[in-house]
């Protein structure tokens, strides 16, 4: 949440990447895909590689006609050399186009992943519409991979299917209008049936991706609560639910595969019929059994062979399109999922620009006429605000306790002060400066946050204290460990890493690690603490409270708690009830 990410909790750590700025509106999917940098060059190379078969076929047909008319080796040497040279150029162009398309698709995927991650980081911890972490991980790490085949395989195949058949048709038409008519009649049938199948394929792919995301979210949630599940004897029920979800996923995956095989069969059928009809016409025409279709003339062996050679190439781009058709459905579904992750949630004030930490000491905090209604309350039609006309002033260096039972708005008030929830009315001032979209990131750089369960990353104690922040060297880490009374823990663990989520540390040690992060942040003049002693035994709670108050000397401290012993140690206690400050 804060500009001091070292003390952020899991729910509030992500908005440290400049929360609040509005997400960039997602462009139309087709326009965005067509505008991928580098993809135009890949399309040009792949289309050129496909069209190089036309001069190759012309040289080959001419050489065969020359041999049939009694020519010798000398008459086919030059065409053979030309065919070999064009084949080499064609192979290089095709390989280069495929490589460029893959790199362009991979770069576009990285850009979209980064945009989705930034958009997620901008969303407020109070946003109840935030996607589950399991779904987010599934979309970003697994489903998003379908974007690369879509951009690097389907889009080039789509453009080849549009350009190459038209060029081949233009080359065949001057030789035989009948052969061109056969190709022109067979070609539209393929995209027509492909479109009909494609609508169903897209629905099936989207349903499959939803099922994958839901299953991942369910599995992650159950793994996190495995101890609770075992304690309540719900292991078998959870296993049955997981088996049912796996079976649903299998059925949806098989539905996608069935549609993919059906589209390939449809294309093969019509392309085979088209090539067979052209071959039959050319054969009967050369035998003299059919005399029409060549503009009043007769086709020679070279011309007829050229048409036969390019007829399969006429359908080849459509065949490639069919092979990549399932990439289209999966890719568009993945792009839609990324767009949904990148959609704006509950707005959070802030900017995207990096800001230096404040160095103005302990600031004054003032709330004037603040009104706030949770998004889910507003959406349900309930007009009862959590705060309405709320006023509060915290003097510089003052330690105050927001004392109230759970649900009274203590955490929400801290979020308002930190700029993680914009008030519907009124204004928040920190250090005499209004908390706005332009000033929030700068003001938040002078804040630190400590919650009930500070997030501990997999790594060393030093890494969890510094979190890669500049200016925190080994000396600063040792001093922070000493202030937080973690020296014995550090000596006992040595270089052994800490597990994700603080595995290997007790609850009190995790809280003291959060205090060490605060001790390593001398520029944080305002400390926001949300129930730092909750769920701790009395001795550990007293030790954490001592450390917090020691670090809060000379700083402004706003503490949310329902612990009367901790509240009594503050300079002032502010009971919260119905949005009013008790006298």
Coordinates of C-alpha atoms in Angstrom, one line a residue:
X1 CA 0.0 0.0 0.0
X2 CA 2.6 2.5 1.0
X3 CA 5.6 4.0 -0.4
X4 CA 7.4 1.9 2.0
X5 CA 6.7 -1.4 0.4
X6 CA 8.9 -3.1 3.0
X7 CA 6.0 -2.9 5.4
X8 CA 3.1 -3.7 3.1
X9 CA 0.7 -6.6 3.6
X10 CA -0.2 -9.0 0.8
X11 CA -3.5 -7.1 0.2
X12 CA -1.7 -3.8 -0.1
X13 CA 1.7 -4.5 -1.5
X14 CA 0.8 -4.4 -5.2
X15 CA -0.5 -0.8 -5.4
X16 CA 3.0 0.4 -4.6
X17 CA 3.5 0.6 -8.4
X18 CA 2.0 4.1 -8.7
X19 CA -1.6 3.4 -7.8
X20 CA -4.4 5.5 -9.1
X21 CA -3.7 6.5 -12.7
X22 CA -6.4 5.4 -15.0
X23 CA -5.7 2.4 -17.0
X24 CA -5.1 2.9 -20.7
X25 CA -8.2 1.9 -22.6
X26 CA -7.9 -1.4 -24.4
X27 CA -7.9 -0.9 -28.2
X28 CA -9.9 -3.0 -30.5
X29 CA -8.4 -6.5 -30.5
X30 CA -8.0 -6.7 -34.2
X31 CA -6.4 -3.2 -34.6
X32 CA -4.0 -3.9 -31.7
X33 CA -3.0 -7.2 -33.2
X34 CA -2.4 -5.8 -36.7
X35 CA -0.3 -3.0 -35.2
X36 CA 2.1 -5.3 -33.5
X37 CA 5.7 -3.9 -34.2
X38 CA 7.6 -6.2 -36.5
X39 CA 4.6 -8.2 -37.6
X40 CA 4.2 -6.3 -40.9
X41 CA 7.7 -7.3 -42.0
X42 CA 7.0 -10.9 -41.1
X43 CA 3.8 -10.9 -43.1
X44 CA 5.6 -9.4 -46.1
X45 CA 8.3 -12.1 -46.0
X46 CA 5.9 -15.0 -45.6
X47 CA 3.6 -13.7 -48.4
X48 CA 6.6 -13.3 -50.7
X49 CA 7.9 -16.8 -49.8
X50 CA 4.5 -18.2 -50.8
X51 CA 4.3 -16.3 -54.1
X52 CA 7.8 -17.4 -55.1
X53 CA 6.3 -20.7 -56.0
X54 CA 4.6 -19.1 -59.0
X55 CA 7.9 -18.4 -60.9
X56 CA 9.2 -21.8 -59.8
X57 CA 6.1 -23.5 -61.2
X58 CA 6.4 -21.6 -64.4
X59 CA 10.0 -22.6 -64.8
X60 CA 9.2 -26.3 -64.0
X61 CA 6.3 -26.4 -66.4
X62 CA 8.4 -24.8 -69.2
X63 CA 11.2 -27.3 -68.7
X64 CA 8.8 -30.3 -68.8
X65 CA 7.2 -28.9 -72.0
X66 CA 10.6 -28.4 -73.6
X67 CA 11.6 -32.0 -72.8
X68 CA 8.3 -33.2 -74.2
X69 CA 8.9 -31.3 -77.4
X70 CA 12.3 -33.0 -77.9
X71 CA 14.6 -30.6 -76.1
X72 CA 17.8 -31.7 -74.5
X73 CA 19.6 -31.2 -71.2
X74 CA 20.8 -27.7 -72.2
X75 CA 17.3 -26.4 -72.4
X76 CA 16.5 -27.4 -68.8
X77 CA 19.8 -26.5 -67.1
X78 CA 18.9 -22.8 -66.8
X79 CA 15.4 -23.4 -65.6
X80 CA 16.7 -25.9 -63.0
X81 CA 19.2 -23.4 -61.7
X82 CA 16.4 -20.8 -61.5
X83 CA 14.2 -23.2 -59.6
X84 CA 17.0 -24.0 -57.1
X85 CA 17.9 -20.3 -56.6
X86 CA 14.2 -19.4 -56.0
X87 CA 13.8 -22.3 -53.7
X88 CA 16.7 -21.1 -51.5
X89 CA 15.3 -17.5 -51.4
X90 CA 11.9 -18.9 -50.6
X91 CA 13.2 -21.0 -47.7
X92 CA 15.2 -18.1 -46.3
X93 CA 12.2 -15.7 -46.6
X94 CA 9.9 -18.2 -44.9
X95 CA 12.3 -18.9 -42.1
X96 CA 13.0 -15.3 -41.5
X97 CA 9.3 -14.3 -41.6
X98 CA 8.5 -17.1 -39.0
X99 CA 11.3 -16.0 -36.7
X100 CA 10.3 -12.3 -36.9
X101 CA 6.6 -13.1 -36.3
X102 CA 7.5 -15.2 -33.3
X103 CA 9.7 -12.5 -31.8
X104 CA 7.0 -9.9 -32.4
X105 CA 4.3 -12.1 -30.8
X106 CA 6.6 -12.7 -27.8
X107 CA 7.3 -9.0 -27.4
X108 CA 3.6 -8.2 -27.7
X109 CA 2.8 -10.8 -25.0
X110 CA 5.4 -9.3 -22.7
X111 CA 3.9 -5.8 -23.2
X112 CA 0.4 -7.0 -22.5
X113 CA 1.4 -8.9 -19.5
X114 CA 3.2 -5.9 -18.1
X115 CA 0.2 -3.7 -18.8
X116 CA -2.1 -6.1 -17.0
X117 CA 0.3 -6.4 -14.0
X118 CA 0.5 -2.6 -13.7
X119 CA -3.3 -2.3 -14.0
X120 CA -3.7 -4.9 -11.3
X121 CA -1.2 -3.0 -9.1
X122 CA -3.2 0.1 -9.5
X123 CA -6.3 -1.4 -8.1
X124 CA -7.3 -0.7 -4.5
X125 CA -7.1 -3.4 -1.8
X126 CA -10.7 -2.3 -1.0
X127 CA -11.9 -3.3 -4.5
X128 CA -14.1 -6.4 -3.9
X129 CA -14.0 -7.0 -7.7
X130 CA -10.3 -7.7 -7.7
X131 CA -9.8 -11.1 -9.5
X132 CA -8.7 -14.0 -7.4
X133 CA -5.0 -14.6 -7.2
X134 CA -5.4 -18.1 -8.7
X135 CA -7.3 -16.7 -11.7
X136 CA -4.7 -13.9 -12.1
X137 CA -1.8 -16.4 -12.0
X138 CA -3.5 -18.7 -14.5
X139 CA -4.2 -15.9 -17.0
X140 CA -0.8 -14.3 -16.8
X141 CA 1.3 -17.4 -16.7
X142 CA -0.6 -20.0 -18.6
X143 CA -3.5 -18.7 -20.7
X144 CA -1.6 -15.7 -22.0
X145 CA 0.8 -18.0 -23.8
X146 CA -1.9 -18.6 -26.4
X147 CA -1.3 -15.0 -27.6
X148 CA 2.0 -15.9 -29.2
X149 CA 0.6 -18.6 -31.6
X150 CA -2.3 -16.3 -32.4
X151 CA 0.0 -13.5 -33.4
X152 CA 2.8 -15.5 -35.0
X153 CA 0.8 -18.2 -36.7
X154 CA -2.8 -17.3 -37.2
X155 CA -2.4 -13.7 -38.3
X156 CA 0.3 -14.5 -41.0
X157 CA -1.9 -17.4 -42.2
X158 CA -4.9 -15.1 -42.4
X159 CA -3.1 -12.6 -44.6
X160 CA -1.6 -15.3 -46.8
X161 CA -5.1 -16.8 -47.2
X162 CA -6.3 -13.4 -48.5
X163 CA -3.4 -12.4 -50.8
X164 CA -1.9 -15.6 -52.2
X165 CA -5.1 -17.1 -53.7
X166 CA -6.0 -13.8 -55.4
X167 CA -2.6 -13.6 -57.0
X168 CA -2.7 -17.2 -58.1
X169 CA -6.2 -16.6 -59.5
X170 CA -4.9 -13.6 -61.4
X171 CA -2.2 -15.8 -62.9
X172 CA -4.6 -18.6 -63.9
X173 CA -7.4 -16.5 -65.3
X174 CA -5.5 -15.4 -68.5
X175 CA -4.7 -19.0 -69.3
X176 CA -8.1 -20.6 -68.5
X177 CA -11.2 -19.0 -67.3
X178 CA -12.7 -22.5 -66.6
X179 CA -9.9 -23.5 -64.2
X180 CA -10.1 -20.0 -62.6
X181 CA -13.9 -20.4 -62.2
X182 CA -13.5 -23.8 -60.5
X183 CA -11.0 -22.3 -58.0
X184 CA -13.2 -19.2 -57.4
X185 CA -16.2 -21.4 -56.7
X186 CA -14.4 -23.7 -54.3
X187 CA -12.5 -21.0 -52.4
X188 CA -15.4 -19.1 -50.7
X189 CA -17.0 -22.4 -49.4
X190 CA -13.9 -22.9 -47.2
X191 CA -14.0 -19.6 -45.2
X192 CA -17.8 -19.8 -45.0
X193 CA -17.8 -23.2 -43.2
X194 CA -14.7 -22.1 -41.2
X195 CA -16.6 -19.1 -39.9
X196 CA -19.5 -21.2 -38.9
X197 CA -17.2 -23.6 -37.1
X198 CA -15.2 -20.7 -35.7
X199 CA -18.0 -19.1 -33.8
X200 CA -18.5 -22.4 -31.9
X201 CA -14.7 -22.7 -31.4
X202 CA -14.4 -19.3 -29.8
X203 CA -17.2 -20.1 -27.3
X204 CA -15.6 -23.4 -26.5
X205 CA -12.2 -21.9 -26.0
X206 CA -13.6 -19.1 -23.7
X207 CA -15.4 -21.7 -21.7
X208 CA -12.3 -23.7 -21.4
X209 CA -10.2 -20.7 -20.2
X210 CA -12.9 -19.8 -17.6
X211 CA -12.8 -23.4 -16.4
X212 CA -9.0 -23.4 -16.1
X213 CA -9.0 -20.1 -14.2
X214 CA -11.8 -21.3 -11.9
X215 CA -10.0 -24.5 -11.2
X216 CA -6.7 -22.8 -10.5
X217 CA -8.4 -20.3 -8.2
X218 CA -10.2 -23.2 -6.3
X219 CA -7.0 -25.2 -6.0
X220 CA -4.9 -22.3 -4.7
X221 CA -7.6 -21.3 -2.2
X222 CA -7.9 -24.9 -0.9
X223 CA -4.1 -25.2 -0.6
X224 CA -3.9 -22.1 1.4
X225 CA -6.6 -23.4 3.8
X226 CA -5.4 -27.0 3.8
X227 CA -4.9 -27.0 7.6
X228 CA -8.4 -25.8 8.2
X229 CA -9.8 -28.3 5.7
X230 CA -8.0 -31.2 7.5
X231 CA -9.1 -29.9 10.9
X232 CA -12.8 -29.9 9.9
X233 CA -12.5 -33.3 8.1
X234 CA -13.4 -31.8 4.7
X235 CA -10.6 -33.4 2.7
X236 CA -12.8 -36.0 0.9
X237 CA -15.4 -33.3 0.0
X238 CA -12.7 -31.1 -1.4
X239 CA -11.2 -34.0 -3.3
X240 CA -14.6 -34.8 -4.9
X241 CA -15.0 -31.1 -5.9
X242 CA -11.6 -31.1 -7.4
X243 CA -12.3 -34.3 -9.4
X244 CA -15.5 -32.8 -10.7
X245 CA -13.7 -29.7 -11.8
X246 CA -11.0 -31.7 -13.5
X247 CA -13.7 -33.7 -15.3
X248 CA -15.4 -30.5 -16.5
X249 CA -12.1 -29.2 -17.7
X250 CA -11.4 -32.5 -19.6
X251 CA -14.8 -32.3 -21.3
X252 CA -14.3 -28.6 -22.4
X253 CA -10.8 -29.4 -23.6
X254 CA -12.1 -32.3 -25.7
X255 CA -14.8 -30.1 -27.1
X256 CA -12.2 -27.6 -28.3
X257 CA -10.2 -30.4 -29.9
X258 CA -13.2 -31.9 -31.6
X259 CA -14.0 -28.5 -33.2
X260 CA -10.3 -28.1 -34.3
X261 CA -10.4 -31.5 -36.0
X262 CA -13.7 -30.7 -37.7
X263 CA -12.4 -27.5 -39.2
X264 CA -9.4 -29.3 -40.6
X265 CA -11.6 -32.0 -42.1
X266 CA -13.8 -29.4 -43.7
X267 CA -10.9 -27.6 -45.3
X268 CA -9.3 -30.8 -46.6
X269 CA -12.5 -31.9 -48.1
X270 CA -13.1 -28.8 -50.2
X271 CA -9.5 -28.3 -51.1
X272 CA -9.2 -31.9 -52.3
X273 CA -12.4 -31.5 -54.3
X274 CA -11.2 -28.3 -55.9
X275 CA -7.8 -29.7 -56.9
X276 CA -9.5 -32.8 -58.3
X277 CA -11.9 -30.8 -60.4
X278 CA -9.0 -28.7 -61.8
X279 CA -7.0 -31.8 -62.6
X280 CA -9.9 -33.4 -64.3
X281 CA -10.6 -30.4 -66.4
X282 CA -6.9 -30.0 -67.5
X283 CA -6.6 -33.7 -68.3
X284 CA -9.8 -33.9 -70.4
X285 CA -8.8 -30.6 -72.1
X286 CA -5.3 -31.9 -73.0
X287 CA -6.9 -35.1 -74.4
X288 CA -9.2 -33.0 -76.6
X289 CA -12.4 -34.1 -74.9
X290 CA -13.2 -30.6 -73.6
X291 CA -12.6 -27.7 -76.0
X292 CA -13.8 -24.7 -73.9
X293 CA -12.5 -22.8 -71.1
X294 CA -9.2 -21.4 -72.6
X295 CA -10.5 -18.2 -74.3
X296 CA -11.1 -19.9 -77.6
X297 CA -7.7 -21.5 -77.8
X298 CA -6.2 -24.7 -76.5
X299 CA -4.0 -25.2 -73.6
X300 CA -0.5 -26.5 -74.2
X301 CA 1.3 -29.0 -71.9
X302 CA 3.3 -26.2 -70.3
X303 CA 0.2 -24.1 -69.5
X304 CA -1.8 -27.0 -68.3
X305 CA 1.0 -28.3 -66.1
X306 CA 1.5 -24.8 -64.6
X307 CA -2.2 -24.6 -63.7
X308 CA -1.9 -28.1 -62.1
X309 CA 1.1 -27.1 -60.1
X310 CA -0.4 -23.9 -58.7
X311 CA -3.8 -25.3 -57.9
X312 CA -2.7 -27.0 -54.7
X313 CA -0.8 -23.8 -53.8
X314 CA -4.1 -22.0 -54.2
X315 CA -5.6 -24.0 -51.3
X316 CA -2.3 -24.2 -49.2
X317 CA -2.8 -20.8 -47.4
X318 CA -6.3 -21.9 -46.5
X319 CA -5.0 -25.2 -45.2
X320 CA -2.5 -23.3 -43.1
X321 CA -5.3 -21.1 -41.8
X322 CA -7.2 -24.2 -40.8
X323 CA -4.2 -25.6 -38.9
X324 CA -4.0 -22.3 -37.0
X325 CA -7.7 -21.8 -36.6
X326 CA -7.8 -23.1 -33.0
X327 CA -4.9 -20.6 -32.3
X328 CA -7.3 -17.8 -33.2
X329 CA -10.0 -19.0 -30.8
X330 CA -7.5 -19.5 -27.9
X331 CA -5.6 -16.4 -28.7
X332 CA -8.6 -14.1 -28.8
X333 CA -9.9 -15.6 -25.5
X334 CA -6.5 -15.0 -23.9
X335 CA -6.5 -11.4 -25.2
X336 CA -9.9 -10.9 -23.7
X337 CA -8.8 -12.4 -20.4
X338 CA -5.8 -10.0 -20.3
X339 CA -8.0 -7.1 -21.2
X340 CA -10.3 -8.0 -18.3
X341 CA -7.3 -8.1 -15.9
X342 CA -6.3 -4.7 -17.2
X343 CA -9.7 -3.1 -16.8
X344 CA -10.0 -0.4 -14.2
X345 CA -11.3 -1.4 -10.8
X346 CA -11.9 0.8 -7.8
X347 CA -9.8 3.9 -8.5
X348 CA -6.8 4.7 -6.4
X349 CA -5.3 8.1 -6.4
X350 CA -1.6 8.3 -7.5
X351 CA 0.6 8.7 -10.5
X352 CA 2.9 6.5 -12.5
X353 CA 6.0 8.7 -12.0
X354 CA 8.7 7.7 -9.5
X355 CA 9.0 10.1 -6.7
X356 CA 11.6 10.7 -4.0
X357 CA 10.9 10.0 -0.4
X358 CA 9.7 12.9 1.7
X359 CA 12.1 14.3 4.3
X360 CA 9.8 16.7 6.1
X361 CA 9.6 14.9 9.4
X362 CA 6.4 14.0 11.2
X363 CA 3.4 15.4 9.2
X364 CA 0.1 16.6 10.4
X365 CA -2.9 14.6 9.1
X366 CA -6.3 16.2 8.6
X367 CA -9.6 15.0 7.3
X368 CA -12.2 17.6 6.5
X369 CA -15.8 16.6 5.7
X370 CA -14.9 13.2 4.4
X371 CA -17.7 11.0 3.0
X372 CA -17.1 7.4 2.0
X373 CA -19.3 4.6 0.8
X374 CA -17.9 1.2 -0.1
X375 CA -18.4 0.2 -3.7
X376 CA -20.4 -2.9 -2.9
X377 CA -22.8 -0.9 -0.7
X378 CA -23.3 1.7 -3.4
X379 CA -23.9 -1.0 -6.0
X380 CA -26.5 -2.7 -3.8
X381 CA -28.5 0.5 -3.5
X382 CA -27.7 1.0 0.2
X383 CA -27.0 4.7 0.8
X384 CA -25.7 4.4 4.3
X385 CA -22.1 5.8 4.2
X386 CA -19.4 4.5 6.4
X387 CA -18.2 8.1 6.9
X388 CA -20.2 11.2 6.3
X389 CA -18.9 14.7 7.1
X390 CA -16.0 13.1 9.0
X391 CA -13.5 15.4 10.5
X392 CA -10.2 14.5 12.2
X393 CA -6.9 16.2 13.0
X394 CA -3.8 14.4 14.1
X395 CA -1.0 16.8 15.2
X396 CA 2.6 16.3 14.0
X397 CA 4.3 13.6 16.0
X398 CA 1.0 12.6 17.8
X399 CA 0.2 9.0 18.4
X400 CA -3.5 8.2 18.1
X401 CA -5.5 5.0 18.3
X402 CA -8.6 4.4 16.2
X403 CA -10.5 2.3 18.7
X404 CA -13.5 0.3 17.5
X405 CA -14.7 -3.3 16.9
X406 CA -14.1 -5.0 13.6
X407 CA -16.2 -3.6 10.8
X408 CA -16.4 0.0 12.2
X409 CA -14.1 1.5 9.5
X410 CA -10.7 1.6 11.1
X411 CA -8.9 0.0 8.1
X412 CA -10.9 2.1 5.7
X413 CA -9.8 5.2 7.5
X414 CA -6.2 4.2 7.1
X415 CA -6.8 3.5 3.4
X416 CA -8.3 7.0 3.0
X417 CA -5.2 8.6 4.7
X418 CA -2.9 6.5 2.4
X419 CA -4.9 7.4 -0.7
X420 CA -5.9 3.9 -1.4
X421 CA -9.6 4.8 -1.4
X422 CA -10.8 8.1 -2.8
X423 CA -13.5 9.8 -0.7
X424 CA -16.8 10.7 -2.4
X425 CA -16.7 14.1 -0.7
X426 CA -14.3 16.0 1.5
X427 CA -10.6 16.2 1.5
X428 CA -7.6 14.5 3.1
X429 CA -4.5 16.6 4.0
X430 CA -1.1 15.2 4.8
X431 CA 1.6 17.7 6.0
X432 CA -0.7 20.5 5.0
X433 CA -0.9 19.3 1.4
X434 CA -4.1 17.9 -0.2
X435 CA -4.1 14.3 -1.1
X436 CA -4.9 14.3 -4.8
X437 CA -4.0 12.3 -7.9
X438 CA -1.0 14.5 -8.5
X439 CA 0.4 14.5 -4.9
X440 CA -0.6 11.1 -3.6
X441 CA 2.5 9.2 -4.7
X442 CA 4.8 11.9 -3.3
X443 CA 2.9 12.0 0.0
X444 CA 2.8 8.2 0.2
X445 CA 6.6 8.1 -0.2
X446 CA 6.7 9.5 3.4
X447 CA 4.4 6.8 4.9
X448 CA 4.9 3.3 6.2
X449 CA 2.3 0.7 6.8
X450 CA 2.3 -2.3 9.2
X451 CA -0.6 -4.8 9.2
X452 CA -1.7 -7.9 11.0
X453 CA 0.1 -10.2 8.5
X454 CA 2.9 -8.5 6.7
X455 CA 3.8 -10.3 3.6
X456 CA 7.1 -12.1 3.8
X457 CA 8.8 -13.0 0.5
X458 CA 10.9 -16.1 -0.2
X459 CA 14.5 -15.1 0.4
X460 CA 16.8 -14.0 3.2
X461 CA 16.1 -11.7 6.1
X462 CA 18.3 -9.0 4.5
X463 CA 16.3 -9.2 1.3
X464 CA 13.0 -9.0 3.1
X465 CA 14.2 -5.9 5.0
X466 CA 15.7 -4.1 2.0
X467 CA 13.4 -5.3 -0.7
X468 CA 15.8 -3.9 -3.3
X469 CA 15.5 -0.3 -2.1
X470 CA 18.4 1.9 -2.7
X471 CA 20.5 3.1 0.2
X472 CA 19.8 0.1 2.5
X473 CA 23.2 -1.5 2.8
X474 CA 24.5 -4.3 5.2
X475 CA 25.0 -1.7 8.0
X476 CA 21.4 -0.5 7.8
X477 CA 20.1 -4.0 7.8
X478 CA 22.1 -4.9 10.9
X479 CA 20.9 -1.7 12.6
X480 CA 17.3 -2.6 11.7
X481 CA 17.7 -6.1 13.0
X482 CA 19.0 -4.8 16.3
X483 CA 16.1 -2.3 16.7
X484 CA 13.5 -5.0 15.9
X485 CA 15.2 -7.5 18.2
X486 CA 15.8 -10.0 15.4
X487 CA 19.5 -10.4 16.0
X488 CA 19.1 -13.8 17.6
X489 CA 16.8 -15.0 14.8
X490 CA 19.3 -13.8 12.2
X491 CA 22.2 -15.5 14.0
X492 CA 20.2 -18.7 14.4
X493 CA 19.0 -18.9 10.8
X494 CA 22.2 -17.7 9.2
X495 CA 22.0 -17.7 5.4
X496 CA 19.0 -20.1 5.4
X497 CA 16.2 -18.6 3.3
X498 CA 12.7 -17.8 4.5
X499 CA 9.8 -19.5 2.8
X500 CA 7.1 -17.7 0.9
X501 CA 4.6 -16.2 3.3
X502 CA 7.0 -16.3 6.2
X503 CA 7.4 -20.1 6.5
X504 CA 10.0 -20.7 9.1
X505 CA 9.1 -17.6 11.2
X506 CA 6.6 -17.3 14.0
X507 CA 3.8 -14.7 13.9
X508 CA 5.7 -12.5 16.3
X509 CA 8.9 -12.8 14.3
X510 CA 7.0 -11.8 11.1
X511 CA 5.7 -8.7 12.9
X512 CA 9.2 -7.8 14.1
X513 CA 10.5 -8.2 10.6
X514 CA 7.9 -5.6 9.5
X515 CA 9.3 -3.4 12.3
X516 CA 12.8 -3.9 10.9
X517 CA 11.5 -2.8 7.5
X518 CA 10.2 0.4 9.2
X519 CA 13.5 0.9 11.0
X520 CA 15.3 0.8 7.7
X521 CA 13.1 3.6 6.3
X522 CA 14.1 6.7 8.2
X523 CA 12.2 9.0 5.8
X524 CA 8.8 7.6 6.8
X525 CA 7.4 10.3 9.0
X526 CA 3.9 8.9 9.1
X527 CA 3.2 5.3 10.3
X528 CA -0.1 3.6 9.7
X529 CA -0.6 0.5 11.7
X530 CA -3.6 -1.8 11.3
X531 CA -4.1 -4.2 14.2
X532 CA -0.4 -5.0 14.5
X533 CA -0.9 -7.1 17.7
X534 CA -4.0 -9.0 16.6
X535 CA -3.7 -12.8 16.9
X536 CA -0.6 -12.6 19.1
X537 CA -0.2 -13.8 22.7
X538 CA 0.1 -11.2 25.4
X539 CA 3.8 -11.4 25.8
X540 CA 4.5 -11.2 22.0
X541 CA 1.9 -8.4 21.6
X542 CA 3.6 -6.4 24.3
X543 CA 7.0 -6.9 22.7
X544 CA 5.7 -5.8 19.2
X545 CA 4.0 -2.8 20.8
X546 CA 7.2 -1.7 22.5
X547 CA 9.1 -2.0 19.3
X548 CA 6.5 0.0 17.4
X549 CA 6.3 2.8 19.9
X550 CA 10.1 3.0 20.0
X551 CA 10.3 3.4 16.2
X552 CA 7.4 5.9 16.3
X553 CA 9.3 8.4 18.4
X554 CA 9.3 11.7 16.5
X555 CA 6.9 10.4 13.9
X556 CA 3.1 10.6 13.5
X557 CA 1.4 7.3 14.3
X558 CA -2.2 6.4 13.5
X559 CA -3.0 3.0 14.9
X560 CA -6.2 1.0 14.3
X561 CA -6.9 -1.5 17.1
X562 CA -9.6 -3.0 19.3
X563 CA -7.0 -3.9 21.9
X564 CA -7.6 -1.6 25.0
X565 CA -4.1 -2.2 26.4
X566 CA -2.5 -1.0 23.2
X567 CA -4.9 1.9 22.7
X568 CA -4.1 3.1 26.3
X569 CA -0.5 3.6 25.4
X570 CA -1.3 6.2 22.7
X571 CA -1.5 9.9 23.2
X572 CA -5.1 10.0 22.2
X573 CA -7.9 7.4 21.7
X574 CA -10.5 8.0 19.0
X575 CA -13.5 5.7 19.3
X576 CA -15.2 5.2 16.0
X577 CA -19.0 4.8 15.8
X578 CA -21.3 5.6 12.9
X579 CA -18.6 7.8 11.4
X580 CA -18.5 10.1 14.4
X581 CA -15.5 11.0 16.6
X582 CA -16.5 10.6 20.3
X583 CA -15.9 13.7 22.5

